[in-house]
Short mmCIF file of C-alpha atoms in Angstrom, two decimals:
data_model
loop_
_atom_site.label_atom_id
_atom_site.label_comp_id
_atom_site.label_asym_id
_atom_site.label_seq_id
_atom_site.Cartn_x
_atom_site.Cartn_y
_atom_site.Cartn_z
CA UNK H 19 -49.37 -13.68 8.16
CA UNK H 20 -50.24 -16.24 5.62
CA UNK H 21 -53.27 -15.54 3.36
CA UNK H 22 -55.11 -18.42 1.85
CA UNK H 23 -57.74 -18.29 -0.87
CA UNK H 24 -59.84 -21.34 -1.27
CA UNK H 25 -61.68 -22.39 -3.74
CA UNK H 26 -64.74 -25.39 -3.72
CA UNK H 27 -65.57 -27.12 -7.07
CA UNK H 28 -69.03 -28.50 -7.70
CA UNK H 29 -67.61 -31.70 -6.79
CA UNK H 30 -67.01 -30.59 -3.58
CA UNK H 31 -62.60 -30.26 -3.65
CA UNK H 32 -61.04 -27.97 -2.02
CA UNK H 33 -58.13 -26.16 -3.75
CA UNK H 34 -56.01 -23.87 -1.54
CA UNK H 35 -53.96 -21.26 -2.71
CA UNK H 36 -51.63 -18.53 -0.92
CA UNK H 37 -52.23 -14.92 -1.79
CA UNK H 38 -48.99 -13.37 -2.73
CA UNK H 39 -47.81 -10.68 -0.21
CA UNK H 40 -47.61 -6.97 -1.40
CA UNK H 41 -43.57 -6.66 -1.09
CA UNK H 42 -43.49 -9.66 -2.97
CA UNK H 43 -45.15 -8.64 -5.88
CA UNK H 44 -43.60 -5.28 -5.81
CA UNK H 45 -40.20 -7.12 -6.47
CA UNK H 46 -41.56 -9.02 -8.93
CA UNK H 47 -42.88 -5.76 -10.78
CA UNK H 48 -39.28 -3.90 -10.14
CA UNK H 49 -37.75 -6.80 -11.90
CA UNK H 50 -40.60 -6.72 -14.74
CA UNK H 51 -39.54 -3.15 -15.28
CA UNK H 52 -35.93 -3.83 -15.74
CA UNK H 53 -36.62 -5.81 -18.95
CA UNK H 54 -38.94 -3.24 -19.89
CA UNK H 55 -36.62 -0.60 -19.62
CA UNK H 56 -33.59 -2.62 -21.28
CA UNK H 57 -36.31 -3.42 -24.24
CA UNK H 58 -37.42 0.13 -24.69
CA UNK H 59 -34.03 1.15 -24.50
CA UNK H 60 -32.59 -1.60 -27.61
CA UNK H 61 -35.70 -0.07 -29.39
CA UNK H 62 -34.84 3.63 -29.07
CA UNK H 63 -31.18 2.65 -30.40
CA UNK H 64 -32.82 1.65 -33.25
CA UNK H 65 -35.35 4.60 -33.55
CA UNK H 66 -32.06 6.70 -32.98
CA UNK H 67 -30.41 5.42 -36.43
CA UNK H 68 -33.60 6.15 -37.90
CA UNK H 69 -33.97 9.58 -36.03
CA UNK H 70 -30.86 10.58 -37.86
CA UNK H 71 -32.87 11.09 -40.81
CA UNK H 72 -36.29 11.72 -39.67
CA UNK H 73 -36.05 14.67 -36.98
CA UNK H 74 -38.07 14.18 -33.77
CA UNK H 75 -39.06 11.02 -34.86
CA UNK H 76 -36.63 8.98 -32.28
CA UNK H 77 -38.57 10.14 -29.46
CA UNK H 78 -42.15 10.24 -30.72
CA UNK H 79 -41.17 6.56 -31.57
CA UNK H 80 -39.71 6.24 -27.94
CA UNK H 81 -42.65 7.60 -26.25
CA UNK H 82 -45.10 4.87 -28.23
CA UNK H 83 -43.20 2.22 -27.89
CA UNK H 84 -42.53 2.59 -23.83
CA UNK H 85 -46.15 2.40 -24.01
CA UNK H 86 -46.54 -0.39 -26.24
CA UNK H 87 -43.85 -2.64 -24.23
CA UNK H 88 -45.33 -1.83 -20.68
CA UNK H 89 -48.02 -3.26 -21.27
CA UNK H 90 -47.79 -5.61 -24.14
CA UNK H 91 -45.34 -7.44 -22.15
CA UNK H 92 -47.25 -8.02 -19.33
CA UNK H 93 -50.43 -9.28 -21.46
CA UNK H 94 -48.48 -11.64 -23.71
CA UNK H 95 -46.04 -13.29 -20.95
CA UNK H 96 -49.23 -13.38 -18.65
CA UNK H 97 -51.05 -15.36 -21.24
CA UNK H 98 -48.33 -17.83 -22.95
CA UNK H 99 -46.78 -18.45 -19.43
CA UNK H 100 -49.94 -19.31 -18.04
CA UNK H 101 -49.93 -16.05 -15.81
CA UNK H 102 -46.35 -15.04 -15.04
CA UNK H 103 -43.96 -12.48 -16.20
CA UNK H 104 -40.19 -12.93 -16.28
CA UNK H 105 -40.45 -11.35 -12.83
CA UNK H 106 -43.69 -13.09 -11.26
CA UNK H 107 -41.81 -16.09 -12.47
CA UNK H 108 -38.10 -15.54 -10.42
CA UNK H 109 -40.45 -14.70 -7.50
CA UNK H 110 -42.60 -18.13 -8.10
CA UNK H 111 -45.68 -16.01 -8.54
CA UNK H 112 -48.70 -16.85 -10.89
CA UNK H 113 -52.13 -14.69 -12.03
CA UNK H 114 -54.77 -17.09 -12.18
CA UNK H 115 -58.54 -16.48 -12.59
CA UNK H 116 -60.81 -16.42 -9.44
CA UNK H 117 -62.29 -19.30 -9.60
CA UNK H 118 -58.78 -21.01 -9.93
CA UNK H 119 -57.75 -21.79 -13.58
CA UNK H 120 -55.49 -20.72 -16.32
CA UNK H 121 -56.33 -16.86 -17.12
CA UNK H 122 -57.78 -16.28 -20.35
CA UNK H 123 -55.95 -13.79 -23.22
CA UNK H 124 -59.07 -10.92 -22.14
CA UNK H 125 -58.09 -11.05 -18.53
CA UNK H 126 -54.56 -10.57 -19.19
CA UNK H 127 -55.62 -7.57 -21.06
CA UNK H 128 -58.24 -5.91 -18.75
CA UNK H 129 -56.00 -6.17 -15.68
CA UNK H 130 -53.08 -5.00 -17.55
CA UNK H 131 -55.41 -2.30 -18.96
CA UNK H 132 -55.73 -0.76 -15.45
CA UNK H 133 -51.96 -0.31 -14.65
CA UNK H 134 -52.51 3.12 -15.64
CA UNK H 135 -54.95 3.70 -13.55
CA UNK H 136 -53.24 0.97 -10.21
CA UNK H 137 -49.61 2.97 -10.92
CA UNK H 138 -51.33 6.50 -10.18
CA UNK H 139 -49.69 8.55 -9.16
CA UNK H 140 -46.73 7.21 -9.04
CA UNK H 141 -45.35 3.61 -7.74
CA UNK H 142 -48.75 1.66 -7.59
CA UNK H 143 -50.04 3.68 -4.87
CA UNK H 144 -53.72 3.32 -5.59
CA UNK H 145 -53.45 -0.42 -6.85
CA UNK H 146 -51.02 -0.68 -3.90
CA UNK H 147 -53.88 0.96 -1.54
CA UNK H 148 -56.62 -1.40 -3.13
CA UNK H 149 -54.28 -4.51 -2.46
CA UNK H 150 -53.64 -4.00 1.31
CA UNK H 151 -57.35 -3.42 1.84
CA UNK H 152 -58.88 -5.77 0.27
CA UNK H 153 -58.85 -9.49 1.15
CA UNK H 154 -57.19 -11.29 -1.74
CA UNK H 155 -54.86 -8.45 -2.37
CA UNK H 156 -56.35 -7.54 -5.62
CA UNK H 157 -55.52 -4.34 -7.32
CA UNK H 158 -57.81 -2.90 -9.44
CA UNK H 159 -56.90 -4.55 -12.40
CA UNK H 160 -57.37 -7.94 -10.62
CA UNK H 161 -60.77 -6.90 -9.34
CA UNK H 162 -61.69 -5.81 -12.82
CA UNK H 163 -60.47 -8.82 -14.68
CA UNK H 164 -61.40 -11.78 -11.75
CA UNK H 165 -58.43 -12.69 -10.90
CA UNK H 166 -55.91 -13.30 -8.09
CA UNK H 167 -51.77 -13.54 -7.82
CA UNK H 168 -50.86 -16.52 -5.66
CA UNK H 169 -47.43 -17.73 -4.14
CA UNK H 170 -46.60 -21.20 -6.48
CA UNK H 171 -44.62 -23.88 -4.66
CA UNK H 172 -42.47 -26.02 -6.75
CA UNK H 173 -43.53 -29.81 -6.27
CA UNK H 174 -40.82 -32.43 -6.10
CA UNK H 175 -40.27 -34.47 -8.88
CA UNK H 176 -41.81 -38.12 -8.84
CA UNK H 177 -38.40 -40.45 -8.33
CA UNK H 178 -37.92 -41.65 -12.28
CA UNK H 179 -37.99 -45.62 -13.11
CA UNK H 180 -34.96 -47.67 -11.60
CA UNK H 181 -33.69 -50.47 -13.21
CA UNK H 182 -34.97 -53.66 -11.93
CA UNK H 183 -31.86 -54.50 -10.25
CA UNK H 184 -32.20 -51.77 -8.40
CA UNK H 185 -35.98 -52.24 -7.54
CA UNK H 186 -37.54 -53.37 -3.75
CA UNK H 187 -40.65 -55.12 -3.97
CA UNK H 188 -42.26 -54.88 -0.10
CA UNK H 189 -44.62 -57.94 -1.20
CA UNK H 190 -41.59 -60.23 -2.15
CA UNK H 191 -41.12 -60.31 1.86
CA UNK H 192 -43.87 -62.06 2.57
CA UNK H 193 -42.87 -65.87 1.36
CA UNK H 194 -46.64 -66.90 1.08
CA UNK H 195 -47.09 -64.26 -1.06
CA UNK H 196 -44.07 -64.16 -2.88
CA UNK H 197 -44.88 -67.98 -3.64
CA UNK H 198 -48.42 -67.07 -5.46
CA UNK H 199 -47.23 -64.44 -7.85
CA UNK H 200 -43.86 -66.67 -8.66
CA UNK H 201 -46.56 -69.88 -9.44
CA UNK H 202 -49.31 -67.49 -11.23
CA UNK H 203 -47.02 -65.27 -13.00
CA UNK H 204 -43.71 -65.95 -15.02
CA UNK H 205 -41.29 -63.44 -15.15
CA UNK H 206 -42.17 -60.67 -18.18
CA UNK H 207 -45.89 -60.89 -16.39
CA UNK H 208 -44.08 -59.88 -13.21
CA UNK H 209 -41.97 -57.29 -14.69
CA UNK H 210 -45.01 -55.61 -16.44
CA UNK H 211 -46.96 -55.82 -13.36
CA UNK H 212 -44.14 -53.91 -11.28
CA UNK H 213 -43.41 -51.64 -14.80
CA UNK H 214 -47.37 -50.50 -14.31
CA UNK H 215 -47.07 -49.86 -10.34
CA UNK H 216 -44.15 -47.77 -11.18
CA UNK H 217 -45.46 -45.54 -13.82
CA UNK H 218 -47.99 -44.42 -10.83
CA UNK H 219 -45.78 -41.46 -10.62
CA UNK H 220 -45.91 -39.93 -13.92
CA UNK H 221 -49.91 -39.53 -13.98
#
């Protein structure tokens, strides 16, 4: 069933978002954890070479820096992507704040904080739990941090400026019309006029 989360500005506008589903975001977090493993893994090559000369320090090294990428990934995609991963992004998922805007760079941290806590004890069981209970699917992290994972739609693209050859004027129809704007207007007035309707679509 589709969840909806809506949100009412002080101006009194509706914004309407869908909740992203559980299985959803689970896919999204399997494919997040591909490119963390592939990462980790081109860093402990490297800490290998150097583990050649330093012994034990390859996985001490390995250990950190697992920890390091888990998370710093998430924070820093989160935040410069405007609230997706690599993998909220192929599943057209976004993190926004509760009351509907861009996360901040501290909420991307807090909520990212408690995926130790949300993957205990193993596979997101207790954020998974705290998801399918509560109402806008929020794991821990999300409660802690105030904010929400929504389904994003992509919106078509406004049609781009024709040539004015290729442009249909409705109005030009209408002869009476059509017979003010020719005696009113000469023809660079007219082509600015329909130049300004036109550009309608890029605001």
């Amino acid at each position: 069933m589709r969840e909806t989360y809506t949100i009412v500005t002080p101006e009194n506008v509706e914004f309407e978002f869908e909740i992203a589903g559980f299985f959803t975001r689970f896919l999204a977090w399997s494919l997040d954890l591909v490119f963390i493993l592939v990462i980790t893994w081109l860093v402990s090559v490297v800490t290998e070479l150097v583990g050649a000369i330093s012994s034990g320090f390859s996985q001490a090294v390995t250990a950190v820096a697992f920890f390091v990428v888990n998370w710093g990934y998430f924070v820093l995609l989160e935040w410069m992507l405007g609230g997706q991963s690599l993998g909220k992004k192929a599943m057209g998922l976004r993190v926004l704040s509760d009351d509907g805007v861009r996360i901040t760079l501290l909420q991307s941290c807090v909520r990212n904080l408690f995926r130790v806590l949300d993957s205990m004890p193993v596979f997101y069981l207790i954020g998974g739990g705290f998801a399918v209970l509560n109402v806008r699917s929020q794991r821990l992290g999300d409660m802690a941090a105030g904010t929400i994972v929504v389904r994003e739609y992509k919106q078509r693209v406004p049609a781009s400026i024709v040539p004015p050859v290729e442009r249909f004027n409705s109005f030009l129809e209408n002869r009476e019309l059509s017979a003010r704007v020719s005696s009113r207007l000469d023809s660079q007035e007219r082509e600015l006029l329909v130049d300004m309707a036109l550009r309608r679509e890029r605001l």
